[in-house]
Amino acid sequence: MALYQEQSLKLYNSMSGEKETFTPINEGNVGMYVCGPTVYSNVHLGNCRTFISFDLVFRYLKHLGYKVRYVRNITDAGHLENDADSGEDRISKKARLEQIEPMEVVQKYTVDFHNILQKFNNLPPSIEPTATGHIVEQIEIIKTILDNGYAYEANGSVYFDVLKFNKDHSYGKLSGRAIEDMIANTRELAAQSDKRNPQDFALWKKAEPQHIMRWPSPWSDGFPGWHLECTVMSTKYLGEEFDIHGGGMDLKFPHHECEIAQGEAATGKSPVNYWLHANMLTLNGKKMAKSTGNFILPEQIFTGNNDVLTKAFSPNVVRFFILQAHYRSILDFSSEALLGSEKGFNRLMEAYHSVEDLPVSDKSDFKLAEWKQSCYDAMNDDFNSPIVIARLFDAVKTINSIKEGSISISKEDRDELKSSMSAFMFDILGLVDAVSENDNGEDKLSGTIELLIKLRAEARNNKNFALSDQIRDRLQEIGIQLKDGKEGTTFSVK
């Protein structure tokens, strides 16, 4: 019997606003689509939180024994600056500013995206299609939507007719927005003069003379609308109806709303059974976003080269910090929170590596089966990673009690405890074993620098300021900056 047949998984479906028992369309198989990045700049930590959240989903579904096809796209064309139907394509703009080809921009930031997620130990998706690789399919679905009467052509551009669609279907059902309110809250813009209604959105845009990225179509040389690519690529690889669609909370409207409309307009079917949305990461109490400049890059965290944190933190600790909050909760980023996560992570790893040395007895006082099921219960409750972590720390308390001799454990239970901790820590939460992490030298470097900081502090206490300054200056020469503060000395790697 597969593990998924023993465990009842519930997902919070954004469409219904309720937790629902997960039943895939085809037993034993899961189709999952997640909106990927627009590759015109470095991925920031807020973006990474979404992808780490869905890596957790992917890992747990695989752990339960499902065969998962995970599709995550790369948006490499057609995404305008204001996420609407005006402005300049972000990739084209970057290419123009740097005087390089758009595909050089795409390649540079796609490589960065993959490198960062690899550092966070994210599993790669099953398929990672690109928008530019599916232009033909996008043109074909536009033809279908036109034939079905839910779109119109105007001066070389094609727009989706939201009001016409809403007469036969329900536009706004995912975000809970009434079409009447949308009409009342919109104004006709000069750039939207080709539209019949302000709510309509582009399926195909005629390219202006200066627009670099363009393809021939029956309507004009132009480019597809941003929303269209996800409809095309999700249905191509997962079918007209599939199980799970994920993305950031900010994509619920208009992007995901438009995806639903396009799918229903083309096939007459609602494309997705379960909509999952990850919440935002905040910095300084505000949403982390490139558009406002309120963001931090993962590499800045790993090196300590930033003005937010007191020291550098490993990808492992940052991942642990993210998973200490439920994926649907707002999470605030701060130095204090990361310091707490680092302390907790180290405590958890230390306890895990001490399990095999625990003394064993003929009997066990530890109710292992109950503890293990409590971990599954947390994951089955909409992937509740903070509760799983709390259960792991319950195990840490038990390990310490066994060391103290206040409770006993059998050899069989001891081995099963280590195996179960490993499954939840490494296979499901996706943490990296601290011993493995030591192999890359990061922790050894940190330990060496901490030792030099202590020696410098002793030199200062002994009024040996020449040695103190020498340690500081030599470290600075090799790119390690010391920072003295009220709570002691911290360092960053430049």
Coordinates of C-alpha atoms in Angstrom, one line a residue:
M1 CA 0.0 0.0 0.0
A2 CA 1.3 3.4 -1.0
L3 CA 1.8 5.9 1.8
Y4 CA -0.7 8.4 0.2
Q5 CA -3.4 5.7 0.8
E6 CA -2.6 5.7 4.5
Q7 CA -2.4 9.5 5.0
S8 CA -5.3 11.9 4.3
L9 CA -3.9 15.2 2.9
K10 CA -5.9 18.4 3.1
L11 CA -5.0 21.5 1.0
Y12 CA -6.3 25.0 1.4
N13 CA -8.0 25.7 -1.9
S14 CA -8.0 29.5 -2.7
M15 CA -10.9 28.9 -5.0
S16 CA -13.2 27.7 -2.3
G17 CA -11.5 29.4 0.6
E18 CA -11.5 26.1 2.5
K19 CA -9.3 23.1 3.3
E20 CA -10.3 20.2 1.1
T21 CA -9.2 16.6 1.0
F22 CA -6.8 16.1 -1.8
T23 CA -7.9 13.7 -4.5
P24 CA -5.9 13.7 -7.7
I25 CA -7.6 13.3 -11.1
N26 CA -5.6 10.1 -11.8
E27 CA -4.9 8.0 -8.7
G28 CA -1.2 7.9 -7.8
N29 CA -0.4 10.8 -10.2
V30 CA -0.2 14.5 -9.6
G31 CA 0.0 17.3 -12.1
M32 CA 1.3 20.6 -10.5
Y33 CA 2.0 23.9 -12.2
V34 CA 3.8 26.8 -10.5
C35 CA 4.3 30.3 -12.0
G36 CA 8.1 30.8 -12.4
P37 CA 10.2 34.0 -12.6
T38 CA 10.4 36.7 -15.2
V39 CA 14.1 36.5 -15.9
Y40 CA 15.2 40.2 -16.2
S41 CA 17.0 40.6 -12.9
N42 CA 18.4 38.6 -9.9
V43 CA 15.8 36.6 -8.0
H44 CA 15.2 38.2 -4.5
L45 CA 14.4 36.4 -1.3
G46 CA 10.7 37.1 -1.5
N47 CA 10.6 35.3 -4.8
C48 CA 12.6 32.4 -3.3
R49 CA 10.1 32.0 -0.5
T50 CA 7.4 31.0 -3.0
F51 CA 9.6 28.5 -4.8
I52 CA 10.8 27.0 -1.5
S53 CA 7.2 26.7 -0.4
F54 CA 6.3 24.8 -3.5
D55 CA 9.4 22.7 -3.2
L56 CA 8.0 21.6 0.1
V57 CA 4.7 20.6 -1.6
F58 CA 6.6 18.8 -4.3
R59 CA 8.8 16.9 -1.8
Y60 CA 5.9 15.8 0.4
L61 CA 3.8 14.6 -2.5
K62 CA 6.8 12.5 -3.7
H63 CA 7.4 11.3 -0.2
L64 CA 3.8 10.0 0.0
G65 CA 4.5 8.0 -3.1
Y66 CA 2.8 10.0 -5.8
K67 CA 4.3 10.2 -9.3
V68 CA 4.4 14.0 -9.6
R69 CA 4.8 16.0 -12.9
Y70 CA 5.9 19.4 -11.6
V71 CA 5.9 22.1 -14.3
R72 CA 7.4 25.6 -13.6
N73 CA 7.8 28.1 -16.4
I74 CA 10.4 30.7 -17.3
T75 CA 8.9 34.0 -18.5
D76 CA 11.3 35.2 -21.0
A77 CA 9.0 37.5 -23.1
G78 CA 5.8 39.5 -23.1
H79 CA 5.9 40.7 -19.5
L80 CA 5.3 44.5 -19.5
E81 CA 6.5 46.8 -16.8
N82 CA 3.2 47.5 -15.1
D83 CA 1.9 43.9 -15.5
A84 CA -0.9 45.3 -17.7
D85 CA -0.9 46.0 -21.4
S86 CA 1.2 49.1 -21.6
G87 CA 4.8 50.1 -20.9
E88 CA 7.9 48.4 -22.1
D89 CA 8.8 44.7 -21.9
R90 CA 11.1 44.2 -18.9
I91 CA 13.6 42.0 -20.7
S92 CA 13.7 44.2 -23.8
K93 CA 14.2 47.3 -21.5
K94 CA 17.1 45.6 -19.7
A95 CA 18.7 44.5 -23.0
R96 CA 18.4 48.1 -24.3
L97 CA 19.9 49.6 -21.2
E98 CA 22.8 47.1 -21.2
Q99 CA 23.1 47.1 -25.0
I100 CA 23.0 43.3 -25.3
E101 CA 20.6 40.8 -26.8
P102 CA 17.4 40.0 -24.9
M103 CA 18.3 36.4 -24.8
E104 CA 21.6 37.3 -23.1
V105 CA 19.5 38.9 -20.4
V106 CA 17.4 35.8 -20.2
Q107 CA 20.4 33.4 -20.0
K108 CA 22.2 35.5 -17.4
Y109 CA 19.2 35.6 -14.9
T110 CA 18.0 32.1 -15.6
V111 CA 21.4 30.8 -14.6
D112 CA 21.3 33.0 -11.5
F113 CA 17.8 31.7 -10.7
H114 CA 18.9 28.0 -11.0
N115 CA 22.1 28.6 -9.0
I116 CA 20.2 30.3 -6.1
L117 CA 17.5 27.6 -5.9
Q118 CA 20.2 24.9 -6.0
K119 CA 21.9 26.6 -3.0
F120 CA 18.5 26.4 -1.2
N121 CA 18.4 22.7 -2.0
N122 CA 15.3 23.0 -4.2
L123 CA 14.6 20.0 -6.4
P124 CA 14.4 20.9 -10.1
P125 CA 10.9 20.7 -11.7
S126 CA 10.0 17.9 -14.0
I127 CA 9.6 20.3 -16.9
E128 CA 10.7 24.0 -17.2
P129 CA 9.2 25.4 -20.4
T130 CA 9.8 28.9 -21.7
A131 CA 7.4 31.4 -23.1
T132 CA 9.4 32.0 -26.2
G133 CA 9.5 28.2 -26.8
H134 CA 5.7 28.1 -27.1
I135 CA 4.8 31.0 -29.4
V136 CA 3.2 28.7 -31.9
E137 CA 0.9 27.2 -29.2
Q138 CA 0.0 30.6 -27.9
I139 CA -1.0 31.8 -31.4
E140 CA -3.2 28.7 -31.8
I141 CA -5.0 29.1 -28.5
I142 CA -5.7 32.8 -29.4
K143 CA -7.3 31.5 -32.7
T144 CA -9.5 29.1 -30.6
I145 CA -10.6 31.9 -28.2
L146 CA -11.4 34.1 -31.1
D147 CA -13.4 31.4 -32.8
N148 CA -15.3 30.8 -29.6
G149 CA -16.3 34.5 -29.5
Y150 CA -14.4 35.6 -26.4
A151 CA -11.8 37.8 -28.0
Y152 CA -11.5 40.4 -30.7
E153 CA -8.8 41.9 -32.9
A154 CA -8.1 45.7 -32.9
N155 CA -5.3 47.3 -35.0
G156 CA -3.1 44.2 -34.9
S157 CA -3.6 43.4 -31.2
V158 CA -6.0 40.8 -29.8
Y159 CA -7.9 41.3 -26.6
F160 CA -9.8 39.0 -24.3
D161 CA -13.4 40.2 -24.0
V162 CA -14.0 40.0 -20.2
L163 CA -17.6 41.3 -20.2
K164 CA -18.6 38.8 -23.0
F165 CA -16.9 36.0 -21.1
N166 CA -18.6 37.0 -17.8
K167 CA -22.1 36.6 -19.4
D168 CA -21.4 32.8 -19.8
H169 CA -18.9 32.2 -17.0
S170 CA -17.7 33.9 -13.9
Y171 CA -14.7 36.3 -14.1
G172 CA -13.4 37.1 -10.7
K173 CA -14.3 33.9 -8.9
L174 CA -10.8 33.1 -7.7
S175 CA -10.1 36.6 -6.2
G176 CA -13.7 37.2 -5.1
R177 CA -14.0 40.3 -7.2
A178 CA -17.4 41.2 -8.8
I179 CA -17.3 42.4 -12.4
E180 CA -19.5 45.4 -11.4
D181 CA -16.9 46.6 -8.9
M182 CA -14.1 46.2 -11.5
I183 CA -16.1 48.4 -13.9
A184 CA -16.8 51.0 -11.3
N185 CA -13.1 51.2 -10.2
T186 CA -11.5 51.5 -13.7
R187 CA -10.9 54.4 -16.0
E188 CA -10.2 54.3 -19.7
L189 CA -6.6 55.0 -20.4
A190 CA -5.1 56.4 -23.6
A191 CA -2.9 53.4 -24.0
Q192 CA -5.9 51.1 -23.8
S193 CA -7.9 52.9 -26.5
D194 CA -8.0 49.8 -28.7
K195 CA -9.9 47.9 -25.9
R196 CA -13.7 47.7 -25.9
N197 CA -13.6 47.7 -22.0
P198 CA -10.8 48.7 -19.5
Q199 CA -11.1 45.2 -18.0
D200 CA -10.1 43.5 -21.2
F201 CA -6.6 42.1 -21.4
A202 CA -4.2 41.4 -24.2
L203 CA -3.8 38.0 -25.7
W204 CA -1.5 39.4 -28.5
K205 CA 0.1 42.8 -28.7
K206 CA 1.3 44.5 -31.9
A207 CA 4.9 45.4 -31.4
E208 CA 5.9 49.1 -31.7
P209 CA 8.8 49.8 -34.0
Q210 CA 11.3 50.0 -31.1
H211 CA 10.1 46.7 -29.6
I212 CA 12.9 44.2 -29.8
M213 CA 11.2 40.9 -29.1
R214 CA 8.6 40.2 -31.8
W215 CA 7.1 37.2 -33.7
P216 CA 4.9 37.0 -36.9
S217 CA 1.2 36.2 -36.3
P218 CA -2.0 36.3 -38.3
W219 CA -2.7 39.7 -36.7
S220 CA 0.7 41.5 -36.6
D221 CA 4.4 41.2 -35.8
G222 CA 4.1 41.3 -32.0
F223 CA 4.3 39.2 -28.8
P224 CA 1.9 37.3 -26.6
G225 CA 0.2 38.7 -23.5
W226 CA 1.8 37.8 -20.2
H227 CA -1.2 35.7 -18.9
L228 CA -1.3 33.5 -22.0
E229 CA 1.9 31.5 -21.6
C230 CA 0.8 29.8 -18.4
T231 CA -2.5 28.7 -19.8
V232 CA -0.7 27.2 -22.8
M233 CA 2.2 25.5 -21.0
S234 CA 0.1 24.1 -18.1
T235 CA -2.4 22.5 -20.4
K236 CA 0.2 21.3 -22.9
Y237 CA 2.1 19.3 -20.2
L238 CA -0.6 18.6 -17.7
G239 CA -3.9 18.5 -19.7
E240 CA -6.9 20.7 -20.0
E241 CA -7.8 19.8 -16.4
F242 CA -5.0 19.2 -13.8
D243 CA -4.6 19.0 -10.0
I244 CA -2.6 21.8 -8.5
H245 CA -1.7 25.4 -9.6
G246 CA 0.5 27.4 -7.4
G247 CA 2.1 30.8 -7.2
G248 CA 2.6 33.9 -5.1
M249 CA -0.5 35.6 -3.5
D250 CA 0.1 38.6 -5.7
L251 CA -0.6 36.6 -8.8
K252 CA -4.1 35.7 -7.7
F253 CA -5.4 38.8 -9.6
P254 CA -5.2 39.5 -12.4
H255 CA -2.8 36.7 -13.6
H256 CA -4.4 33.6 -12.2
E257 CA -7.9 35.0 -12.8
C258 CA -7.0 35.6 -16.5
E259 CA -5.6 32.0 -16.7
I260 CA -8.9 30.6 -15.6
A261 CA -10.8 32.7 -18.1
Q262 CA -8.5 31.8 -21.0
G263 CA -8.7 28.1 -20.1
E264 CA -12.5 28.1 -19.9
A265 CA -12.9 30.2 -23.0
A266 CA -10.7 27.8 -25.0
T267 CA -11.9 24.4 -23.7
G268 CA -15.1 25.1 -21.8
K269 CA -13.5 23.4 -18.7
S270 CA -12.2 24.8 -15.5
P271 CA -8.5 24.0 -15.7
V272 CA -7.4 23.6 -12.1
N273 CA -8.9 21.6 -9.1
Y274 CA -6.7 23.1 -6.3
W275 CA -5.3 26.7 -6.3
L276 CA -2.5 27.2 -3.8
H277 CA -1.0 30.6 -3.0
A278 CA 2.1 31.4 -1.0
N279 CA 2.1 34.6 1.1
M280 CA 4.6 37.4 1.0
L281 CA 7.9 38.0 2.7
T282 CA 8.2 41.5 4.3
L283 CA 11.2 43.6 5.0
N284 CA 11.0 46.7 7.2
G285 CA 7.3 45.9 7.6
K286 CA 6.6 46.2 3.8
K287 CA 6.3 43.7 1.0
M288 CA 9.6 42.6 -0.5
A289 CA 9.6 43.8 -4.1
K290 CA 12.0 44.9 -6.9
S291 CA 9.7 47.7 -8.0
T292 CA 10.0 49.5 -4.6
G293 CA 13.7 48.7 -4.0
N294 CA 12.6 47.0 -0.7
F295 CA 14.3 43.7 -1.1
I296 CA 17.4 41.6 -0.3
L297 CA 19.2 39.2 -2.6
P298 CA 20.1 35.7 -1.3
E299 CA 23.7 36.1 -2.2
Q300 CA 23.8 39.2 0.0
I301 CA 22.6 37.1 2.9
F302 CA 25.1 34.3 2.3
T303 CA 28.1 36.7 2.2
G304 CA 26.8 39.1 4.8
N305 CA 27.3 42.0 2.3
N306 CA 24.2 44.0 3.2
D307 CA 23.0 46.7 5.6
V308 CA 20.2 44.6 7.2
L309 CA 21.9 41.7 8.9
T310 CA 24.6 41.6 11.6
K311 CA 26.4 38.6 10.0
A312 CA 26.3 36.1 7.1
F313 CA 23.8 33.2 7.1
S314 CA 24.0 29.9 5.2
P315 CA 21.3 28.9 2.7
N316 CA 20.4 26.0 5.1
V317 CA 19.5 28.4 7.9
V318 CA 17.6 30.8 5.6
R319 CA 15.5 27.8 4.3
F320 CA 14.9 26.7 7.9
F321 CA 13.8 30.3 8.7
I322 CA 11.3 30.3 5.8
L323 CA 9.9 26.9 6.8
Q324 CA 9.3 28.0 10.4
A325 CA 6.3 30.0 9.1
H326 CA 3.3 28.4 7.3
Y327 CA 3.4 29.1 3.5
R328 CA 0.1 31.1 3.7
S329 CA 1.4 33.3 6.5
I330 CA 3.1 36.7 6.1
L331 CA 6.8 36.3 7.2
D332 CA 8.9 39.2 8.3
F333 CA 12.6 39.1 7.6
S334 CA 15.0 40.4 10.2
S335 CA 18.5 39.7 11.7
E336 CA 16.9 38.7 15.0
A337 CA 14.7 36.1 13.3
L338 CA 17.6 34.6 11.4
L339 CA 19.8 34.5 14.5
G340 CA 17.0 32.6 16.3
S341 CA 16.6 30.2 13.3
E342 CA 20.4 29.5 13.2
K343 CA 20.4 28.7 16.9
G344 CA 17.4 26.4 16.5
F345 CA 18.8 24.7 13.4
N346 CA 22.1 24.0 15.1
R347 CA 20.3 22.5 18.1
L348 CA 18.2 20.3 15.9
M349 CA 21.2 19.0 13.9
E350 CA 23.2 18.4 17.1
A351 CA 20.4 16.3 18.5
Y352 CA 19.9 14.4 15.2
H353 CA 23.6 13.4 15.1
S354 CA 23.5 12.2 18.7
V355 CA 20.7 9.7 18.2
E356 CA 22.9 6.8 17.1
D357 CA 24.9 7.2 20.3
L358 CA 21.9 7.1 22.6
P359 CA 22.0 4.2 25.2
V360 CA 19.4 1.6 24.5
S361 CA 17.2 -0.5 26.7
D362 CA 14.9 -3.6 26.4
K363 CA 11.9 -1.3 26.5
S364 CA 10.8 2.1 25.2
D365 CA 9.1 4.9 27.1
F366 CA 8.9 7.0 23.9
K367 CA 5.7 6.6 22.0
L368 CA 7.4 6.6 18.6
A369 CA 4.4 5.7 16.4
E370 CA 2.4 8.6 17.9
W371 CA 5.2 11.1 17.5
K372 CA 5.8 10.0 13.9
Q373 CA 2.0 10.3 13.0
S374 CA 1.9 13.7 14.6
C375 CA 4.5 14.8 12.1
Y376 CA 2.4 13.4 9.3
D377 CA -0.7 15.1 10.7
A378 CA 1.0 18.4 10.5
M379 CA 2.1 17.9 6.9
N380 CA -1.4 16.6 6.0
D381 CA -2.8 19.8 7.4
D382 CA -2.0 22.0 4.3
F383 CA 1.8 21.4 4.6
N384 CA 2.1 22.9 8.1
S385 CA 5.9 23.0 8.2
P386 CA 6.1 25.1 11.5
I387 CA 4.2 22.4 13.3
V388 CA 6.5 19.7 11.8
I389 CA 9.5 21.6 13.1
A390 CA 7.8 21.9 16.6
R391 CA 7.3 18.1 16.5
L392 CA 11.0 17.7 15.6
F393 CA 11.9 19.8 18.7
D394 CA 9.7 17.5 20.8
A395 CA 12.0 14.7 19.6
V396 CA 15.0 16.8 20.6
K397 CA 13.6 17.0 24.2
T398 CA 13.1 13.2 24.2
I399 CA 16.7 12.7 23.0
N400 CA 17.9 14.9 25.8
S401 CA 15.8 13.0 28.3
I402 CA 17.2 9.7 27.1
K403 CA 20.7 11.1 27.5
E404 CA 19.9 12.1 31.1
G405 CA 18.5 8.6 31.8
S406 CA 15.0 9.8 32.7
I407 CA 13.4 7.7 29.9
S408 CA 14.6 4.8 27.9
I409 CA 14.4 3.7 24.2
S410 CA 14.9 0.4 22.5
K411 CA 17.5 -0.1 19.7
E412 CA 14.7 -0.7 17.2
D413 CA 12.9 2.6 18.2
R414 CA 16.2 4.4 18.3
D415 CA 17.0 3.4 14.7
E416 CA 13.4 4.3 13.6
L417 CA 13.6 7.7 15.3
K418 CA 16.8 8.6 13.4
S419 CA 15.2 7.3 10.1
S420 CA 12.0 9.3 10.7
M421 CA 13.9 12.5 11.7
S422 CA 15.9 12.1 8.6
A423 CA 12.8 11.7 6.4
F424 CA 11.2 14.9 7.8
M425 CA 14.3 17.0 8.0
F426 CA 16.0 16.2 4.8
D427 CA 13.5 14.5 2.4
I428 CA 10.5 16.6 3.2
L429 CA 11.7 19.9 4.6
G430 CA 14.6 19.8 2.2
L431 CA 17.3 20.8 4.8
V432 CA 20.9 19.8 4.2
D433 CA 22.6 17.6 6.7
A434 CA 25.0 19.9 8.6
V435 CA 27.8 17.4 8.2
S436 CA 27.4 17.6 4.5
E437 CA 27.3 21.4 4.7
N438 CA 30.6 21.3 6.6
D439 CA 32.2 19.6 3.7
N440 CA 32.0 22.8 1.6
G441 CA 34.1 24.6 4.1
E442 CA 31.6 27.4 5.0
D443 CA 31.2 26.3 8.7
K444 CA 34.9 25.7 9.0
L445 CA 35.6 29.3 7.7
S446 CA 33.0 30.7 10.2
G447 CA 34.6 28.8 13.1
T448 CA 38.0 30.0 12.2
I449 CA 36.9 33.6 12.0
E450 CA 35.0 33.3 15.3
L451 CA 38.3 32.0 16.9
L452 CA 40.2 35.0 15.5
I453 CA 37.5 37.4 16.8
K454 CA 38.0 35.8 20.3
L455 CA 41.7 36.2 20.1
R456 CA 41.3 39.8 19.0
A457 CA 39.0 40.4 22.0
E458 CA 41.5 38.9 24.4
A459 CA 44.2 41.1 22.9
R460 CA 42.1 44.2 23.4
N461 CA 41.3 43.2 27.0
N462 CA 45.1 42.9 27.5
K463 CA 45.6 46.3 25.9
N464 CA 47.6 44.7 23.1
F465 CA 46.0 47.0 20.5
A466 CA 48.8 46.4 18.0
L467 CA 47.8 42.7 17.7
S468 CA 44.1 43.5 17.8
D469 CA 44.5 45.9 14.9
Q470 CA 46.7 43.5 13.0
I471 CA 44.0 40.7 13.2
R472 CA 41.3 43.2 12.0
D473 CA 43.5 44.6 9.1
R474 CA 44.7 41.1 7.9
L475 CA 41.1 39.9 7.8
Q476 CA 40.1 43.0 5.9
E477 CA 42.8 42.4 3.4
I478 CA 41.3 39.0 2.4
G479 CA 37.8 40.4 2.3
I480 CA 36.4 39.8 5.8
Q481 CA 35.0 42.8 7.4
L482 CA 34.7 43.0 11.2
K483 CA 31.9 45.1 12.8
D484 CA 32.1 46.0 16.5
G485 CA 28.7 46.5 18.2
K486 CA 27.0 46.6 21.6
E487 CA 26.4 42.8 21.4
G488 CA 30.0 42.0 20.3
T489 CA 31.8 41.6 17.0
T490 CA 30.3 40.2 13.9
F491 CA 31.7 39.7 10.4
S492 CA 30.8 39.8 6.8
V493 CA 32.5 38.4 3.7
K494 CA 33.0 41.0 0.9

